[in-house]
mmCIF file of C-alpha atoms in Angstrom:
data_model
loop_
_atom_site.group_PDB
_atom_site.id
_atom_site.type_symbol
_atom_site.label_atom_id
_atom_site.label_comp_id
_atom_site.label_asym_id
_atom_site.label_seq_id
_atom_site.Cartn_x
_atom_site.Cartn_y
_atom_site.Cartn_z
ATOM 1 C CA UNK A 11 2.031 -53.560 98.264
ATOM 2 C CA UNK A 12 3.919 -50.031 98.183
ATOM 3 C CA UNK A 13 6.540 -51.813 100.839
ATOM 4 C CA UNK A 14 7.486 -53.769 97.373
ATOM 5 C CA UNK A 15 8.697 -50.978 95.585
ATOM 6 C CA UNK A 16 12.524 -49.919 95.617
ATOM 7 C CA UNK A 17 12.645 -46.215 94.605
ATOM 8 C CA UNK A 18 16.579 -45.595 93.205
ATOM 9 C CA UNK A 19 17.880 -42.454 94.624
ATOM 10 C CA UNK A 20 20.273 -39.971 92.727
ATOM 11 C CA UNK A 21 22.660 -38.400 95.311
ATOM 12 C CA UNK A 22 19.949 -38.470 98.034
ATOM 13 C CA UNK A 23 17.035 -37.236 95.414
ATOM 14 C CA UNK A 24 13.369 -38.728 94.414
ATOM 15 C CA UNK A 25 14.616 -38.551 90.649
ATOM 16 C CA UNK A 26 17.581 -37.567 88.642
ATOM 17 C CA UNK A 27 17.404 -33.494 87.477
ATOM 18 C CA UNK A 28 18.824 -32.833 83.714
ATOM 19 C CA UNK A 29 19.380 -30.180 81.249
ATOM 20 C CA UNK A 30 17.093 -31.335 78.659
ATOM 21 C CA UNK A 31 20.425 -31.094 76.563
ATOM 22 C CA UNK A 32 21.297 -33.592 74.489
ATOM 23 C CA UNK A 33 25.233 -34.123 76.177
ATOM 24 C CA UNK A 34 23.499 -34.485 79.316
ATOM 25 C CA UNK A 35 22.246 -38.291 78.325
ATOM 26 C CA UNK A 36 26.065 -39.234 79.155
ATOM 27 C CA UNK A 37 24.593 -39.044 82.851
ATOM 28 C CA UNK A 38 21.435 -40.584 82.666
ATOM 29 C CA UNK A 39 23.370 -43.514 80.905
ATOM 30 C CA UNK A 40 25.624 -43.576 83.703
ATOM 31 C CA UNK A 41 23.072 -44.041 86.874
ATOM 32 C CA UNK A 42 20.299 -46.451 84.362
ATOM 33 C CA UNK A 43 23.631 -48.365 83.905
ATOM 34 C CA UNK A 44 24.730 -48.942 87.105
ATOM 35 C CA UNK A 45 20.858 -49.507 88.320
ATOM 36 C CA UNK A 46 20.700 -51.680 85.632
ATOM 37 C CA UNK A 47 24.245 -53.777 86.857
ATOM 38 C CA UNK A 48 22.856 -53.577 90.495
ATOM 39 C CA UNK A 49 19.941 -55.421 89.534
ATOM 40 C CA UNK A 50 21.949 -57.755 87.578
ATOM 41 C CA UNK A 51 19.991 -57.783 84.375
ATOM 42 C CA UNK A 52 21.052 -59.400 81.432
ATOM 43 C CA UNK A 53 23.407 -57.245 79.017
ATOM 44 C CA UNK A 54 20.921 -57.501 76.339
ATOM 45 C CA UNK A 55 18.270 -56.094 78.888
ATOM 46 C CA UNK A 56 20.738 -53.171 80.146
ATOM 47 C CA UNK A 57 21.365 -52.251 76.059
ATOM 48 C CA UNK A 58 17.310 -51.969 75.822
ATOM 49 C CA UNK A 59 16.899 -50.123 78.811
ATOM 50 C CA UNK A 60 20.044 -47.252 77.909
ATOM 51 C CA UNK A 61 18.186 -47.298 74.260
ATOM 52 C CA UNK A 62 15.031 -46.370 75.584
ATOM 53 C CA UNK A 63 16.343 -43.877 77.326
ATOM 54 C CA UNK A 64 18.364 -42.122 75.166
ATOM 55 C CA UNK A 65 15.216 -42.377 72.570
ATOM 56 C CA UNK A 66 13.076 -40.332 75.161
ATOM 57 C CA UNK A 67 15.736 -38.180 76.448
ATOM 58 C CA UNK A 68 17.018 -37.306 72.846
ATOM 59 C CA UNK A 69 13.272 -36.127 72.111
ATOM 60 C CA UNK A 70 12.741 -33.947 75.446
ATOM 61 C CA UNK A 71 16.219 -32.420 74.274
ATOM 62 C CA UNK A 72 15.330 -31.766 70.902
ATOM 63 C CA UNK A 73 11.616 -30.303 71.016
ATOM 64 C CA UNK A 74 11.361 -30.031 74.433
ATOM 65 C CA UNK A 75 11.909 -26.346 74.861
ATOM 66 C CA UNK A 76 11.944 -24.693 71.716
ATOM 67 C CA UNK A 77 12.131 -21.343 73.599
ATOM 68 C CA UNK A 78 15.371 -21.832 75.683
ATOM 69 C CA UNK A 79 16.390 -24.071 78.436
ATOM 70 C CA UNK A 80 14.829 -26.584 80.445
ATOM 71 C CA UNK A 81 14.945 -29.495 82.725
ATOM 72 C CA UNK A 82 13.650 -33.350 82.250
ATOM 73 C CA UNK A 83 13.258 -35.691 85.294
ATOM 74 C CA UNK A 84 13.613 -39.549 85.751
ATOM 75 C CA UNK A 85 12.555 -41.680 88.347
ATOM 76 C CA UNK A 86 13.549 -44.712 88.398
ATOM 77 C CA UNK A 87 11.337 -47.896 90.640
ATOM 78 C CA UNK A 88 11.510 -51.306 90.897
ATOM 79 C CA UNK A 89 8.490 -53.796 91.758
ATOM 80 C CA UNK A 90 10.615 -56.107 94.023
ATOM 81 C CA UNK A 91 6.547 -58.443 93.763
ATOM 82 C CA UNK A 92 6.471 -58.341 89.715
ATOM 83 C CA UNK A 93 10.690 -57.352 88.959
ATOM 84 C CA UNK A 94 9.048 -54.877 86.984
ATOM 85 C CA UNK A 95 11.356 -51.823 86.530
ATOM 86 C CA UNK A 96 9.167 -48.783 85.927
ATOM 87 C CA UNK A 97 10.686 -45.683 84.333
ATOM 88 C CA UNK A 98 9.134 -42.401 84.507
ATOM 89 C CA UNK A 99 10.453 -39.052 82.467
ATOM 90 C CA UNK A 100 8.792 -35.400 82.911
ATOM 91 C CA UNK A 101 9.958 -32.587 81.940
ATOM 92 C CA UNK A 102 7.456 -28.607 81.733
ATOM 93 C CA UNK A 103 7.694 -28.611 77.848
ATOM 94 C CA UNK A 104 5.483 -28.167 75.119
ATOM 95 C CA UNK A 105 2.659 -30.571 75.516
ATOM 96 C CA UNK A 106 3.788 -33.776 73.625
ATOM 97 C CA UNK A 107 2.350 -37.164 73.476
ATOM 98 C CA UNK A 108 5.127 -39.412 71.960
ATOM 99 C CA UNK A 109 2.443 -42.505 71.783
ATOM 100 C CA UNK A 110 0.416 -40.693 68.913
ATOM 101 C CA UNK A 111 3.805 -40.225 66.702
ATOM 102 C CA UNK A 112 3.194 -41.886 63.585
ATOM 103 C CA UNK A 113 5.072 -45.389 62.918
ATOM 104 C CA UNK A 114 7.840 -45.320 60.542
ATOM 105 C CA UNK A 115 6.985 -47.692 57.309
ATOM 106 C CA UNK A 116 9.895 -50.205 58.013
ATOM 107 C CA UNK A 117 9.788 -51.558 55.104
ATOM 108 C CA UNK A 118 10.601 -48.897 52.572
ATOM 109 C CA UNK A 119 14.332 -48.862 50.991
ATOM 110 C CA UNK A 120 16.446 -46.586 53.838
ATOM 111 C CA UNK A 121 17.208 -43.994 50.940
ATOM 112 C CA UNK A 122 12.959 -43.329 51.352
ATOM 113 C CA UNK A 123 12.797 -43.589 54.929
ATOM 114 C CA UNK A 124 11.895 -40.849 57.262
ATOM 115 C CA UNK A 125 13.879 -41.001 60.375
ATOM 116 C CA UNK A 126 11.373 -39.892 62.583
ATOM 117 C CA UNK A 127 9.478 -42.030 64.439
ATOM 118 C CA UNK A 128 11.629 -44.959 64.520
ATOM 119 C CA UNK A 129 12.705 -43.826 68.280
ATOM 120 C CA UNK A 130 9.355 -44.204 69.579
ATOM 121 C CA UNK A 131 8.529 -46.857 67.567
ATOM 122 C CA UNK A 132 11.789 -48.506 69.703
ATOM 123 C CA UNK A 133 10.459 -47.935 73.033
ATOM 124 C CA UNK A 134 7.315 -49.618 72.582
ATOM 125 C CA UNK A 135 8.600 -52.481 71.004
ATOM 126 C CA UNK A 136 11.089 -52.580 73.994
ATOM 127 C CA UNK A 137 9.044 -51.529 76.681
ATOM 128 C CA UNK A 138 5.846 -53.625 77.981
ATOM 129 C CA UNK A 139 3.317 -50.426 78.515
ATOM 130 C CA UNK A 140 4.411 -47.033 78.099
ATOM 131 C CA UNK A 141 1.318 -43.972 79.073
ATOM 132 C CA UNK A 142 1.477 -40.240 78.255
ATOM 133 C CA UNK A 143 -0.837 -38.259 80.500
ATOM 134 C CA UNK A 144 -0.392 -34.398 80.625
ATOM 135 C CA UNK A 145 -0.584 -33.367 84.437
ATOM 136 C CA UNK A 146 0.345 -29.802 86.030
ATOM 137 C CA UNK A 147 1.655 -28.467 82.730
ATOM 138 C CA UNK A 148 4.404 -31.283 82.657
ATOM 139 C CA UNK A 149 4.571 -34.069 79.827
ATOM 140 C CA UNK A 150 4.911 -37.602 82.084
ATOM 141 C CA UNK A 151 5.831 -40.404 80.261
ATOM 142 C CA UNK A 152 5.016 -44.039 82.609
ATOM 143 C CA UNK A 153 7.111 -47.115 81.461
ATOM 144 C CA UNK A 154 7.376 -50.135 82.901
ATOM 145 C CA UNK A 155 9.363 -53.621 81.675
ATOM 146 C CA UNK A 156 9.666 -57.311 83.416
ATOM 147 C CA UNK A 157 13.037 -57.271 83.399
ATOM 148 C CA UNK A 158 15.101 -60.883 83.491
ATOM 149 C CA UNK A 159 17.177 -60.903 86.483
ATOM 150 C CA UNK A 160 20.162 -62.630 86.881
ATOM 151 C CA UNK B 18 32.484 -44.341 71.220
ATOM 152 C CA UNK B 19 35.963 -44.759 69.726
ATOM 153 C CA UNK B 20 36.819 -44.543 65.763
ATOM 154 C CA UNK B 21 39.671 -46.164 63.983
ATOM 155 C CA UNK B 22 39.456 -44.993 60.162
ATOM 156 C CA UNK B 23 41.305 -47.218 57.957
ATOM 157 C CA UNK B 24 41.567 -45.706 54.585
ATOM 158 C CA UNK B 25 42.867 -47.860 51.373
ATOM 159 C CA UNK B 26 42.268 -46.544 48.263
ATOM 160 C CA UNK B 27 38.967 -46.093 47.414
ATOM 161 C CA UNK B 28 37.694 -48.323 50.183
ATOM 162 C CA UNK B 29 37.152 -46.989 53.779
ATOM 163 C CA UNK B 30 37.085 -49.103 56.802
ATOM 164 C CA UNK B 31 35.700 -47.783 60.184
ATOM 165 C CA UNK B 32 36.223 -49.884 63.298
ATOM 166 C CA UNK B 33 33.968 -48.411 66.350
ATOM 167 C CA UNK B 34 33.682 -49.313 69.352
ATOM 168 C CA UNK B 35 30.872 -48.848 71.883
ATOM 169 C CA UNK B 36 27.634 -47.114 71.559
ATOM 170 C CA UNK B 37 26.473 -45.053 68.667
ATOM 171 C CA UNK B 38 23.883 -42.796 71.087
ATOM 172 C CA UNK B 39 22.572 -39.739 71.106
ATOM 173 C CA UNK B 40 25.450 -37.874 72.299
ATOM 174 C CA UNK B 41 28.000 -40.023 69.904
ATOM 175 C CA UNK B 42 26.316 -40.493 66.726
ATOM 176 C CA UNK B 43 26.923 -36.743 65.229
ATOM 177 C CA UNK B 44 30.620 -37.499 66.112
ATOM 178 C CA UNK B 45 30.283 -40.848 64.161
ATOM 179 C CA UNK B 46 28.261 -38.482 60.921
ATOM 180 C CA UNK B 47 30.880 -36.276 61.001
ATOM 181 C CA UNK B 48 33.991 -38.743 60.513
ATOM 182 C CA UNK B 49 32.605 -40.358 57.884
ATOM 183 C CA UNK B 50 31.354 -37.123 56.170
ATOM 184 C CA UNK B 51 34.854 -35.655 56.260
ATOM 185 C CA UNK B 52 36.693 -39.035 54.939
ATOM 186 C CA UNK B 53 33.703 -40.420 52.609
ATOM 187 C CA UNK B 54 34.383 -38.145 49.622
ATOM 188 C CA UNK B 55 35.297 -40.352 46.798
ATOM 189 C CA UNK B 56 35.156 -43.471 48.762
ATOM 190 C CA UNK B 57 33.810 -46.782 46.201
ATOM 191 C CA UNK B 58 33.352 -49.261 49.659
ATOM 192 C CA UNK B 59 32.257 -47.899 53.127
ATOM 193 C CA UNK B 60 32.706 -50.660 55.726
ATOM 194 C CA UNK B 61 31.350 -50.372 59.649
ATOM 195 C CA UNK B 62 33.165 -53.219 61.414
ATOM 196 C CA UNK B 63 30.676 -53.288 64.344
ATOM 197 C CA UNK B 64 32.897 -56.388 66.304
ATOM 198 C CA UNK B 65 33.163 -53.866 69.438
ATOM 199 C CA UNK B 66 29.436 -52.041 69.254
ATOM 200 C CA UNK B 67 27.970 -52.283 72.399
ATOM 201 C CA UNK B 68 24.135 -50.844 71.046
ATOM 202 C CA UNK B 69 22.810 -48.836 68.428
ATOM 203 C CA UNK B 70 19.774 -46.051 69.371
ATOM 204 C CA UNK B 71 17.834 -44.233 66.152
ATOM 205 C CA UNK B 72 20.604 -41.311 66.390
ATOM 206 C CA UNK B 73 23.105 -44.198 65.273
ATOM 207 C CA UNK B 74 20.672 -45.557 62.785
ATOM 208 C CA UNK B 75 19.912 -42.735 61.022
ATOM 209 C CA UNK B 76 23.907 -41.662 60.808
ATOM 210 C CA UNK B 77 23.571 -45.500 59.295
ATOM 211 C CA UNK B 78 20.855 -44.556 56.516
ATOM 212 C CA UNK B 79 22.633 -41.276 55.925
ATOM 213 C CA UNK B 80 25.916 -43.775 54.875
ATOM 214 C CA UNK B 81 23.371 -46.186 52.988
ATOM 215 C CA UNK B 82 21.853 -43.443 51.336
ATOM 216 C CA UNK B 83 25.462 -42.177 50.409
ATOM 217 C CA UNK B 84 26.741 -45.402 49.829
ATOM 218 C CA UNK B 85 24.123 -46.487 47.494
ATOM 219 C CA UNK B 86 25.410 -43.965 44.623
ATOM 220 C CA UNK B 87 28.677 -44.191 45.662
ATOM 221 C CA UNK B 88 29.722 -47.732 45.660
ATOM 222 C CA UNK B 89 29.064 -50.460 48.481
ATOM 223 C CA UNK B 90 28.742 -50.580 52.316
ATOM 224 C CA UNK B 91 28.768 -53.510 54.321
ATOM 225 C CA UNK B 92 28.457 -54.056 58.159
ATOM 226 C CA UNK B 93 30.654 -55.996 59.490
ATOM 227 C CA UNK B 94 30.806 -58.618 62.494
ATOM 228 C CA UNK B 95 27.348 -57.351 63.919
ATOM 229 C CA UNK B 96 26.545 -58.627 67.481
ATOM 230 C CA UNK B 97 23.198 -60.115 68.305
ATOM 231 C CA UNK B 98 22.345 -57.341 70.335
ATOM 232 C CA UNK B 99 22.417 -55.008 67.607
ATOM 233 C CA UNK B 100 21.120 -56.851 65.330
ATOM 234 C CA UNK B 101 18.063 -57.333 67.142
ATOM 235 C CA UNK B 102 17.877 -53.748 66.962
ATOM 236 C CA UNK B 103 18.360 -53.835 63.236
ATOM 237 C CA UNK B 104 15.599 -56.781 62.736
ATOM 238 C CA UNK B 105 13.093 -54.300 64.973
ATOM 239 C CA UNK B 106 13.624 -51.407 62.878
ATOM 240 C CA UNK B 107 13.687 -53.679 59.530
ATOM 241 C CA UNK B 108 17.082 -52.507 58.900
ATOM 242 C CA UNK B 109 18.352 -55.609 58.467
ATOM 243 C CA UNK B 110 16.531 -56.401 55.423
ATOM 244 C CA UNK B 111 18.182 -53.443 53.451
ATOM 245 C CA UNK B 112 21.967 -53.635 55.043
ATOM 246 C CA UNK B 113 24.968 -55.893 53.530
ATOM 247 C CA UNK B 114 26.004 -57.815 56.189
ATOM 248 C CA UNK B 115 29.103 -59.913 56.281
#
């Protein structure tokens, strides 16, 4: 039932417009937070949520554009039927599929680790699905969580 | 994020409060990296983090990884939050926690 759906709105838009800059996450922390308090979610929930983010953010930022400046999207829903929150991120970068990043070995010693990965491996473990697809030149990244409302 | 460095001899005490993110964690890398030099204990009191993302835990195996020559480093006060984060990541099985 699409009438179930609550789209958030940032200033009067579909979906919040960044530099895909990494000091630009101070503003996507800012609007998932106070979505996040409107919806009265549990403080643990609200820490997962502004994790997630900054895990897929951070890697739009960072490899996104490797040829100058760019933008990455988020949309923001919430399945009023299911309180489901789903989170979507696009940006026109390089083709990337975060969902076929190798998992970290967690249990090496941290002086052996390898950093990378661990971000991604985050989300999912957060997240209940997350889906890639590639679609008009634009990475779109699909997650959605039952969130615990208060 | 807010720092307050505590130096006492050879021991270093950092008390930070609120998240180590993306945007904060290189701010948190660089504190200790200019303070750390001939450091013997490192310790993170964590009493006021609000959450941890994998920019603030790899700033945290950077330290270990330091640390682990160096001396000691212990986390300190860890809320559950976080360390959920840290049991995810299987961090917490390599930290000293007090």
């Amino acid at each position: 039932m699409p009438n179930d759906i609550r789209r958030f709105h940032y200033n009067g838009a579909d979906a919040l417009s960044l530099p895909a800059r990494t000091e630009a996450f101070v503003t996507l922390k800012d609007w998932l937070g106070s979505i996040a308090d409107e919806l009265t979610v549990t403080p643990k929930t609200k820490k997962q949520l502004l994790i997630v983010a900054d895990e897929i953010f951070t890697n739009i930022a960072s490899y996104g554009y490797p040829r100058g400046d760019g933008t990455a999207k988020v949309a923001v829903e919430f399945d009023m039927s299911t309180e489901t929150l789903i989170l979507v991120f696009s940006d026109e970068g390089v083709a990337y599929n975060p969902l076929e990043t190798p998992p970290p070995d967690i249990t090496k010693p941290l002086a052996e680790r390898q950093i990378g990965g661990l971000g991604v491996f985050m989300v999912k473990k957060i997240m209940d699905t997350v889906e890639y697809r590639r679609e008009n030149d634009s990475n779109v990244l699909v997650m959605t969580k039952k969130l615990v409302v208060g | 994020m807010k720092i307050a460095a505590q130096k006492n001899d050879t021991a270093l005490t950092f008390v930070i409060e609120g998240s180590i993110d993306t945007v904060t964690a290189p701010e948190l890398e660089k504190e200790l990296k200019e303070q750390w030099g001939d450091i013997t204990k490192l310790v993170l009191d964590f009493t006021a983090v609000d959450y941890v993302s994998s920019a603030g835990l790899r700033v945290i195996m950077e330290a270990d990884k330091f640390m682990s020559d160096a001396g000691t480093m212990i986390l300190k006060n860890v809320n559950e939050d976080v360390m959920e984060v840290f049991e995810m990541t299987g961090f917490d099985e390599l930290l000293t926690f007090e």
